[in-house]
JSON list of N, CA and C in Angstrom, two decimals:
[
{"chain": "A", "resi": 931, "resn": "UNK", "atom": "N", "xyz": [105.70, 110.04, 67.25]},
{"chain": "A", "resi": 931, "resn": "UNK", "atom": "CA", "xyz": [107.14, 110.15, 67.10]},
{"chain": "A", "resi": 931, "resn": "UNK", "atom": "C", "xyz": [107.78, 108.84, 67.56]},
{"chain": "A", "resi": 932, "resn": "UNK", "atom": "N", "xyz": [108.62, 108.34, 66.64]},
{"chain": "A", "resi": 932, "resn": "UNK", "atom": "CA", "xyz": [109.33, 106.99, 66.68]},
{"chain": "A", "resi": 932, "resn": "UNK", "atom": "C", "xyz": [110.16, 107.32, 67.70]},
{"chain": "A", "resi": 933, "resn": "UNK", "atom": "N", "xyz": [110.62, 106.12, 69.18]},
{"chain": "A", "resi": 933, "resn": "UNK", "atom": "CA", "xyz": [111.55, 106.82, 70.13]},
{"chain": "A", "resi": 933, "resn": "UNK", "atom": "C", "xyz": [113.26, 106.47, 69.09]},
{"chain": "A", "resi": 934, "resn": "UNK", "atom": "N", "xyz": [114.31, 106.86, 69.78]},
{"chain": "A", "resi": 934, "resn": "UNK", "atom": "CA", "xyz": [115.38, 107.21, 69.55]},
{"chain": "A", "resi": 934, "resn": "UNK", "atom": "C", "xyz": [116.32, 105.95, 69.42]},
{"chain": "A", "resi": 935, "resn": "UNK", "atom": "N", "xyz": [115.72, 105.14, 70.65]},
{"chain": "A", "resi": 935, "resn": "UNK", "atom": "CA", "xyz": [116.08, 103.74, 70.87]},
{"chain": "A", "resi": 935, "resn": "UNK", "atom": "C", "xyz": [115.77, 103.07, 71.31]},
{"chain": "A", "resi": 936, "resn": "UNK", "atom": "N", "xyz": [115.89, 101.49, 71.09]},
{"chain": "A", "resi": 936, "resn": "UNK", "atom": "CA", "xyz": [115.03, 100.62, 71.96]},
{"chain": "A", "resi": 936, "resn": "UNK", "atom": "C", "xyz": [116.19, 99.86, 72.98]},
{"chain": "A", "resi": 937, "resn": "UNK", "atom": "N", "xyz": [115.50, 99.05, 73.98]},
{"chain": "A", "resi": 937, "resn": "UNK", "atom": "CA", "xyz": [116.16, 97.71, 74.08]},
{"chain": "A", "resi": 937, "resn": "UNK", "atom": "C", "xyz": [115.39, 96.48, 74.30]},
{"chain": "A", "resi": 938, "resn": "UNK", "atom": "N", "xyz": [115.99, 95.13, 74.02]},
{"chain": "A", "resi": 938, "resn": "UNK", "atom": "CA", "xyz": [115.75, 94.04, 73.67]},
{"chain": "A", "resi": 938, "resn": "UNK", "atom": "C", "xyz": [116.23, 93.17, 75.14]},
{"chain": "A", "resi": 939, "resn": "UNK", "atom": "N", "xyz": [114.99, 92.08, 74.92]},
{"chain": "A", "resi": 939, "resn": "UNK", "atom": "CA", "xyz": [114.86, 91.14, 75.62]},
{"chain": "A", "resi": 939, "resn": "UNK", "atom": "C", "xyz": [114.62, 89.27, 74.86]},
{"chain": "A", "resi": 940, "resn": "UNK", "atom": "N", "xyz": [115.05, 88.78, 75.42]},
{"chain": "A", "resi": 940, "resn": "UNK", "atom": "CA", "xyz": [115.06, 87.59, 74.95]},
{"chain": "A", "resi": 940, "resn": "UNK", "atom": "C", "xyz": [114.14, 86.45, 76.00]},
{"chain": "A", "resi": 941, "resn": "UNK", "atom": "N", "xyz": [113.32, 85.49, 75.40]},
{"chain": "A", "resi": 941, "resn": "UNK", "atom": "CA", "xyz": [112.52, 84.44, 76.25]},
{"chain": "A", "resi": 941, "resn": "UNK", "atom": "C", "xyz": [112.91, 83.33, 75.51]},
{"chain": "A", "resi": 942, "resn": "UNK", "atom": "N", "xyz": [113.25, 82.08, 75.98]},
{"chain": "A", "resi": 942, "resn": "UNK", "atom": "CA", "xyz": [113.66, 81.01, 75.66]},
{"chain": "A", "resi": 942, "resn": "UNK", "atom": "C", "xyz": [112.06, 80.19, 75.91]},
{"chain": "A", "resi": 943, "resn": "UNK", "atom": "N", "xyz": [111.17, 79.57, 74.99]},
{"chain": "A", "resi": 943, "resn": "UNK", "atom": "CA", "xyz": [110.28, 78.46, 74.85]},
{"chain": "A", "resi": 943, "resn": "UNK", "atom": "C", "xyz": [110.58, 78.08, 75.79]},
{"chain": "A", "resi": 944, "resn": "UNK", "atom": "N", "xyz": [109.86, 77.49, 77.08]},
{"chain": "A", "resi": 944, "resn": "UNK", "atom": "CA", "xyz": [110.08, 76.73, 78.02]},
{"chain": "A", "resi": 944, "resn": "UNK", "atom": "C", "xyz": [109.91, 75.40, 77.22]},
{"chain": "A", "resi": 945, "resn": "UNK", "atom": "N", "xyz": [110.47, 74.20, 77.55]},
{"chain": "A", "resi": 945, "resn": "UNK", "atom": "CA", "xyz": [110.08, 72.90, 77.01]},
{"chain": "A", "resi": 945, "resn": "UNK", "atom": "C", "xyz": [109.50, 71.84, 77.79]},
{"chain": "A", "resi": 946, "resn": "UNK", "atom": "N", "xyz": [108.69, 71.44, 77.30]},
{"chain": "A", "resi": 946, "resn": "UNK", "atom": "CA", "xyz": [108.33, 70.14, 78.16]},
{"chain": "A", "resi": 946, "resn": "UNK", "atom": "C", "xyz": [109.01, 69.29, 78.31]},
{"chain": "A", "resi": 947, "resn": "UNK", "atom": "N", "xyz": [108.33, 68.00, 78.73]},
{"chain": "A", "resi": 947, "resn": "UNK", "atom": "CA", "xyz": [109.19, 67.15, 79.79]},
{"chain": "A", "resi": 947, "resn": "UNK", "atom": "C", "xyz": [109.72, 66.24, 78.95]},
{"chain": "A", "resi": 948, "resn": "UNK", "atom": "N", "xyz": [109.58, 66.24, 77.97]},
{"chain": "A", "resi": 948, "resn": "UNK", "atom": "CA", "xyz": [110.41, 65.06, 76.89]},
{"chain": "A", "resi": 948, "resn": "UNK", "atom": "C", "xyz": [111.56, 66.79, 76.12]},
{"chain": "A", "resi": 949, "resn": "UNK", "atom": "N", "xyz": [111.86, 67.87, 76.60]},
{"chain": "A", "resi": 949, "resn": "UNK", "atom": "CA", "xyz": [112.22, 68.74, 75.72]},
{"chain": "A", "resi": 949, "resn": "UNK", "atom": "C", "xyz": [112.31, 68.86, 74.55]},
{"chain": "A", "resi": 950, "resn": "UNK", "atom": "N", "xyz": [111.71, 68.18, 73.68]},
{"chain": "A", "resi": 950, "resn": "UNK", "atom": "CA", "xyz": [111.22, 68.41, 72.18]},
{"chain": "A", "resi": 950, "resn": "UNK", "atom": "C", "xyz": [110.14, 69.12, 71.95]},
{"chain": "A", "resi": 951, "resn": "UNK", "atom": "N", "xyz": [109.40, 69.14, 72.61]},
{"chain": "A", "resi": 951, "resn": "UNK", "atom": "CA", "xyz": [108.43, 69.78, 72.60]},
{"chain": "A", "resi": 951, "resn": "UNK", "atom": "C", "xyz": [107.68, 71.24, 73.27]},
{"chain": "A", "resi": 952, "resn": "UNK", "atom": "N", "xyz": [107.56, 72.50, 73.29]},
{"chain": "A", "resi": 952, "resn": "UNK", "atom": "CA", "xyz": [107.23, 73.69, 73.33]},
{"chain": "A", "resi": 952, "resn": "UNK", "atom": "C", "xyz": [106.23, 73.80, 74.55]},
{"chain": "A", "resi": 953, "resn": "UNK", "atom": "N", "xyz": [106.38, 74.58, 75.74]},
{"chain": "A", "resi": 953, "resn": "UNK", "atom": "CA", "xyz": [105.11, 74.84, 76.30]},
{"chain": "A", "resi": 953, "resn": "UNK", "atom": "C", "xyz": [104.59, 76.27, 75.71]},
{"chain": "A", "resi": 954, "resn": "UNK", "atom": "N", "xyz": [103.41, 76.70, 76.00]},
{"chain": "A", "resi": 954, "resn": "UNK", "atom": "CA", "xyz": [102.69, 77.49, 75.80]},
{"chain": "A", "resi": 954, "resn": "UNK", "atom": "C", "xyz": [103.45, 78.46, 76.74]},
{"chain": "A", "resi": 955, "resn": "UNK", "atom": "N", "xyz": [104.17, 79.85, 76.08]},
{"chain": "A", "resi": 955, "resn": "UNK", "atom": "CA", "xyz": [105.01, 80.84, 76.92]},
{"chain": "A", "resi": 955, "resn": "UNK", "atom": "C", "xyz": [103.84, 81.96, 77.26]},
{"chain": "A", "resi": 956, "resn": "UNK", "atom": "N", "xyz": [102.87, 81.64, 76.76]},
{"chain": "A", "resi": 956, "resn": "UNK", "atom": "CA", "xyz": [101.40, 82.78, 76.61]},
{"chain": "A", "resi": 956, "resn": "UNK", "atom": "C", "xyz": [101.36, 83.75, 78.09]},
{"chain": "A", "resi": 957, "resn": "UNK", "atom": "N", "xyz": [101.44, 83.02, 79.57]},
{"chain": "A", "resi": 957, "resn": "UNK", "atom": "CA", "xyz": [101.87, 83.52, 80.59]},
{"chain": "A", "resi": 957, "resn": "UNK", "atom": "C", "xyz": [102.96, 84.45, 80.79]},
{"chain": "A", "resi": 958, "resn": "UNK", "atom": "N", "xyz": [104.11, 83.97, 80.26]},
{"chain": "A", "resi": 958, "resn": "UNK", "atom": "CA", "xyz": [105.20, 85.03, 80.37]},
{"chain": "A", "resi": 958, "resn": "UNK", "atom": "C", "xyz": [104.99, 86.22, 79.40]},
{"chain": "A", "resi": 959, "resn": "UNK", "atom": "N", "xyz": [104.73, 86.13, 78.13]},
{"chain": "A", "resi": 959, "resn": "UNK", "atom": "CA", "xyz": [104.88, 87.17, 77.14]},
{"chain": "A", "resi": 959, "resn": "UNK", "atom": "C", "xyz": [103.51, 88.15, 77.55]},
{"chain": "A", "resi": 960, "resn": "UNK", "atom": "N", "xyz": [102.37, 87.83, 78.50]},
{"chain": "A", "resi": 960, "resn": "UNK", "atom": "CA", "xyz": [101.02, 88.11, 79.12]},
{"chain": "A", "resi": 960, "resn": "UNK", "atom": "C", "xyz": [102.35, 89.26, 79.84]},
{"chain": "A", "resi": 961, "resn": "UNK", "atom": "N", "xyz": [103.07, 88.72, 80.86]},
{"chain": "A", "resi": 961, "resn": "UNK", "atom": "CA", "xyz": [103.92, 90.04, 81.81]},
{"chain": "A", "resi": 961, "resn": "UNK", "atom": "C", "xyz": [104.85, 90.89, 81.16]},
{"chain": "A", "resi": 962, "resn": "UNK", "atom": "N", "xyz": [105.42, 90.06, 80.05]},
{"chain": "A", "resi": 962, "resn": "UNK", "atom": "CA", "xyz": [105.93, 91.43, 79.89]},
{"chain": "A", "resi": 962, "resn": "UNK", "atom": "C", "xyz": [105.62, 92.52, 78.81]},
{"chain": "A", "resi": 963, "resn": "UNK", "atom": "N", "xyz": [104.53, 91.85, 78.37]},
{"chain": "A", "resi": 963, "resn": "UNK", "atom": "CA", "xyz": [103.08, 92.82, 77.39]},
{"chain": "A", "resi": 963, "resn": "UNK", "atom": "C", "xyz": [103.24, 93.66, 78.58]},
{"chain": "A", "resi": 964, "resn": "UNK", "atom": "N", "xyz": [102.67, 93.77, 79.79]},
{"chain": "A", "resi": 964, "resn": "UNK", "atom": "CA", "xyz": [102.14, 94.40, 81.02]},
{"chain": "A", "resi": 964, "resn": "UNK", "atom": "C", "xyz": [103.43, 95.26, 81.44]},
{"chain": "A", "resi": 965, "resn": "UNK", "atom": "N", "xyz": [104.64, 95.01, 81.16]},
{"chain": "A", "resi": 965, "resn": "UNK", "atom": "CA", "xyz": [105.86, 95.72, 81.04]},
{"chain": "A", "resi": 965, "resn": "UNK", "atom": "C", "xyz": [106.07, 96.42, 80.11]},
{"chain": "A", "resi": 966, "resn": "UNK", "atom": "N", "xyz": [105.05, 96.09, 78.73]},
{"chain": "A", "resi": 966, "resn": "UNK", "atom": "CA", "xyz": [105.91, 97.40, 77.69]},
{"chain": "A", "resi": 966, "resn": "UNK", "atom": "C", "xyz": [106.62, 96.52, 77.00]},
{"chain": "A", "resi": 967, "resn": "UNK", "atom": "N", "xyz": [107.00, 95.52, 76.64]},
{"chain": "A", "resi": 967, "resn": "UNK", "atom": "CA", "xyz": [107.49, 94.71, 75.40]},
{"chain": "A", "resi": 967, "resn": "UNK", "atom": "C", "xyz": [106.53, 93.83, 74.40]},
{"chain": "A", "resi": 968, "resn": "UNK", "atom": "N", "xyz": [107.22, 93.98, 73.58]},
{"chain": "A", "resi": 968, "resn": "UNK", "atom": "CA", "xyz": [106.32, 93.58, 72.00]},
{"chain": "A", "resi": 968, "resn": "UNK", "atom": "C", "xyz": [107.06, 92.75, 71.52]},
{"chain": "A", "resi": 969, "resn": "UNK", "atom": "N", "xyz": [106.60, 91.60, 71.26]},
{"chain": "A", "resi": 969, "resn": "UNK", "atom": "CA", "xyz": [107.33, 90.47, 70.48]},
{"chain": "A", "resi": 969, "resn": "UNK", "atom": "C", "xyz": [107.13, 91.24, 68.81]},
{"chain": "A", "resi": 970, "resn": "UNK", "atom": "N", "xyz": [108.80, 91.11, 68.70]},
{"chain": "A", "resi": 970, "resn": "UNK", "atom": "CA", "xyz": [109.43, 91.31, 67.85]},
{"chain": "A", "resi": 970, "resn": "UNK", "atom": "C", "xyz": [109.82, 90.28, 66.59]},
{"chain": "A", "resi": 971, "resn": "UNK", "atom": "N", "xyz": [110.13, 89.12, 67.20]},
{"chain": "A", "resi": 971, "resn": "UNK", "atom": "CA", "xyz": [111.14, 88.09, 66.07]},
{"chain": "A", "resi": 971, "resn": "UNK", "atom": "C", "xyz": [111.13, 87.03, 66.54]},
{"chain": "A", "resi": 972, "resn": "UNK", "atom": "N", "xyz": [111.38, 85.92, 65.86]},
{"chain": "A", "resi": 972, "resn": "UNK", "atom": "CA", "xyz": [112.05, 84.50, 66.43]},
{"chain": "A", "resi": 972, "resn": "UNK", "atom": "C", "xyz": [113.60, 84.24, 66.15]},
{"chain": "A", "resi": 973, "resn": "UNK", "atom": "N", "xyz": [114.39, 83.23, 67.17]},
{"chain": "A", "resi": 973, "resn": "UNK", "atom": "CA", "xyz": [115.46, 82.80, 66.57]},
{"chain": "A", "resi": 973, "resn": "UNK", "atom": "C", "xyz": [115.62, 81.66, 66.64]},
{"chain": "A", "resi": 974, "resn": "UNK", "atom": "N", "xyz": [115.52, 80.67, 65.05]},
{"chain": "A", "resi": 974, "resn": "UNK", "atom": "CA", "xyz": [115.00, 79.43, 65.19]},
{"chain": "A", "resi": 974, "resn": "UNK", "atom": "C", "xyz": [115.88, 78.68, 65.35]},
{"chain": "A", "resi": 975, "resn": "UNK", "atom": "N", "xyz": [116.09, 77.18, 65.86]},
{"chain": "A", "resi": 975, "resn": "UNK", "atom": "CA", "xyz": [117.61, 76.58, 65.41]},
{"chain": "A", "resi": 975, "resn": "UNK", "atom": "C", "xyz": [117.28, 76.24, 64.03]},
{"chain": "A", "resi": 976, "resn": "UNK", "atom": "N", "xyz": [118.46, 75.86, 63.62]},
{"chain": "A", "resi": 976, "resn": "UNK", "atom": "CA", "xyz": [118.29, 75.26, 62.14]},
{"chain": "A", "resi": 976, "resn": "UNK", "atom": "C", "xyz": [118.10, 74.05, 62.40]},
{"chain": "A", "resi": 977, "resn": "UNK", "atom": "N", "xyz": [116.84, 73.91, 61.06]},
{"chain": "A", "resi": 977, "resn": "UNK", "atom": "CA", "xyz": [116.20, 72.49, 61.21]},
{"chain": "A", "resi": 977, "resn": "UNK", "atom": "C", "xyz": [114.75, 71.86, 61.35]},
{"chain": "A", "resi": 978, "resn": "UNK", "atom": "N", "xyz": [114.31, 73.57, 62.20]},
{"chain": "A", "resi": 978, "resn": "UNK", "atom": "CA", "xyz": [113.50, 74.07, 63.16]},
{"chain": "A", "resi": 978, "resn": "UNK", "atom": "C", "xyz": [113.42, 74.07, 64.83]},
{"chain": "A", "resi": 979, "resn": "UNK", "atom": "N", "xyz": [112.06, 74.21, 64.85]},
{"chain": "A", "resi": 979, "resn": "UNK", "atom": "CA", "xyz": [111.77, 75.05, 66.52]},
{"chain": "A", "resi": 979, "resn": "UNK", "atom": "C", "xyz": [112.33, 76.35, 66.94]},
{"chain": "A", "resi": 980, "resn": "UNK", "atom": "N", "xyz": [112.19, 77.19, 67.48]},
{"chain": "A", "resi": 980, "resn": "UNK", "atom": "CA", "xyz": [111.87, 78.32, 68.12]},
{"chain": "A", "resi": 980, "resn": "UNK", "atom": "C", "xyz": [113.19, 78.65, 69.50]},
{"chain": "A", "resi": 981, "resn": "UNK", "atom": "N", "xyz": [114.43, 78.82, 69.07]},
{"chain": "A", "resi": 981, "resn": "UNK", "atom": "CA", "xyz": [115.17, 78.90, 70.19]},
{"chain": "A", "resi": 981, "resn": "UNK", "atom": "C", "xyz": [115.04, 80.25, 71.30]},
{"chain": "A", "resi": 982, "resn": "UNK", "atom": "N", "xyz": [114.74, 80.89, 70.67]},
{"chain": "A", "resi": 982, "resn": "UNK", "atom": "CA", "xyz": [114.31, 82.53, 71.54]},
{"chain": "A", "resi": 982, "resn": "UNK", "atom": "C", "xyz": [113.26, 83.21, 71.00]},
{"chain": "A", "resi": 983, "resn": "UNK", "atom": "N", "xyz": [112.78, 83.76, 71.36]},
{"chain": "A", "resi": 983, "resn": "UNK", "atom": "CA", "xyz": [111.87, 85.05, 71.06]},
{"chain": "A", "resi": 983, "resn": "UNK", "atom": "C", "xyz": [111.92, 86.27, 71.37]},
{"chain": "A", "resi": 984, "resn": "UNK", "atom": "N", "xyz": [112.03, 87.16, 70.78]},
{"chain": "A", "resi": 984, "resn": "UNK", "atom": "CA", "xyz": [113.26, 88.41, 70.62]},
{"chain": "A", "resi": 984, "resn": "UNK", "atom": "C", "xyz": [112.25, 89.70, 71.01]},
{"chain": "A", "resi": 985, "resn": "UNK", "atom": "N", "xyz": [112.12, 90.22, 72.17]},
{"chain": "A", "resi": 985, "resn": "UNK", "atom": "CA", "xyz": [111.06, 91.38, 72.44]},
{"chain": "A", "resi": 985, "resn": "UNK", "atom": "C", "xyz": [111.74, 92.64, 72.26]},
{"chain": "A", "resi": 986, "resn": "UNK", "atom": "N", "xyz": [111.09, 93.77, 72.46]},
{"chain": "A", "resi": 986, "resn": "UNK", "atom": "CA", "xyz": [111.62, 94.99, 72.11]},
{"chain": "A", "resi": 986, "resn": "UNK", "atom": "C", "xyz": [110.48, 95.89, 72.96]},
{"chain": "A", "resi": 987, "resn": "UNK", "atom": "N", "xyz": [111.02, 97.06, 73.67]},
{"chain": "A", "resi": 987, "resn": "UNK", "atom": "CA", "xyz": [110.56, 98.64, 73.98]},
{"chain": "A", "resi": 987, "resn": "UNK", "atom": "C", "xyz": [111.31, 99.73, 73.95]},
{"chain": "A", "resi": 988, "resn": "UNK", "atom": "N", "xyz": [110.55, 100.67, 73.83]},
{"chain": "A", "resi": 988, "resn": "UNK", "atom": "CA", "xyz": [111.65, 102.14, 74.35]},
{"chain": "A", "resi": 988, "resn": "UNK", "atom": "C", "xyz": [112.33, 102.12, 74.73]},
{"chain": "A", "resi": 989, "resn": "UNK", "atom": "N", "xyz": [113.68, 102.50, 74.80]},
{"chain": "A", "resi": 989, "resn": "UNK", "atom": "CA", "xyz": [114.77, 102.52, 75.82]},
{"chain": "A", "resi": 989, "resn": "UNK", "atom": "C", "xyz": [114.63, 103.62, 76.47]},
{"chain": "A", "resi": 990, "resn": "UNK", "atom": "N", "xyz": [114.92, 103.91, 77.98]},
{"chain": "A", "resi": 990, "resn": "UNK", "atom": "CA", "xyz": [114.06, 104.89, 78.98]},
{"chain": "A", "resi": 990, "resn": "UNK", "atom": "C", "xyz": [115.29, 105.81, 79.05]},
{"chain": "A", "resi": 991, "resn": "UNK", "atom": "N", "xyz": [115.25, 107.56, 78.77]},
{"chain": "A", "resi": 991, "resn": "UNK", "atom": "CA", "xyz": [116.86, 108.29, 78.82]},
{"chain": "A", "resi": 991, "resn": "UNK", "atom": "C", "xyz": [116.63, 108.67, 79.92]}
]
């Protein structure tokens, strides 16, 4: 049974030290896997790169 509702979380790409460039978020999205969120989506800028990454779980009633 599909739940009723979710809610959403957002992770911003950490950037490296020139900020053009992406670190590996593999650590963070590792905790909140372990929390119950599922990467859902990206929200890219235009142009490219990866401005957020859009998670999702159950919402708890």
């Amino acid at each position: 049974m599909a739940p009723e509702a979710w809610e959403y979380e957002t992770l911003q790409p950490p950037r490296g030290a020139t900020r053009k460039e992406a670190v590996d978020p593999k650590a963070e999205l590792n905790e909140l896997g372990e929390e119950g969120w599922e990467l859902v989506d990206t929200v890219d800028y235009v142009g490219g790169g990866t401005k957020y990454l859009v998670l999702k779980r159950p919402a708890e009633r």
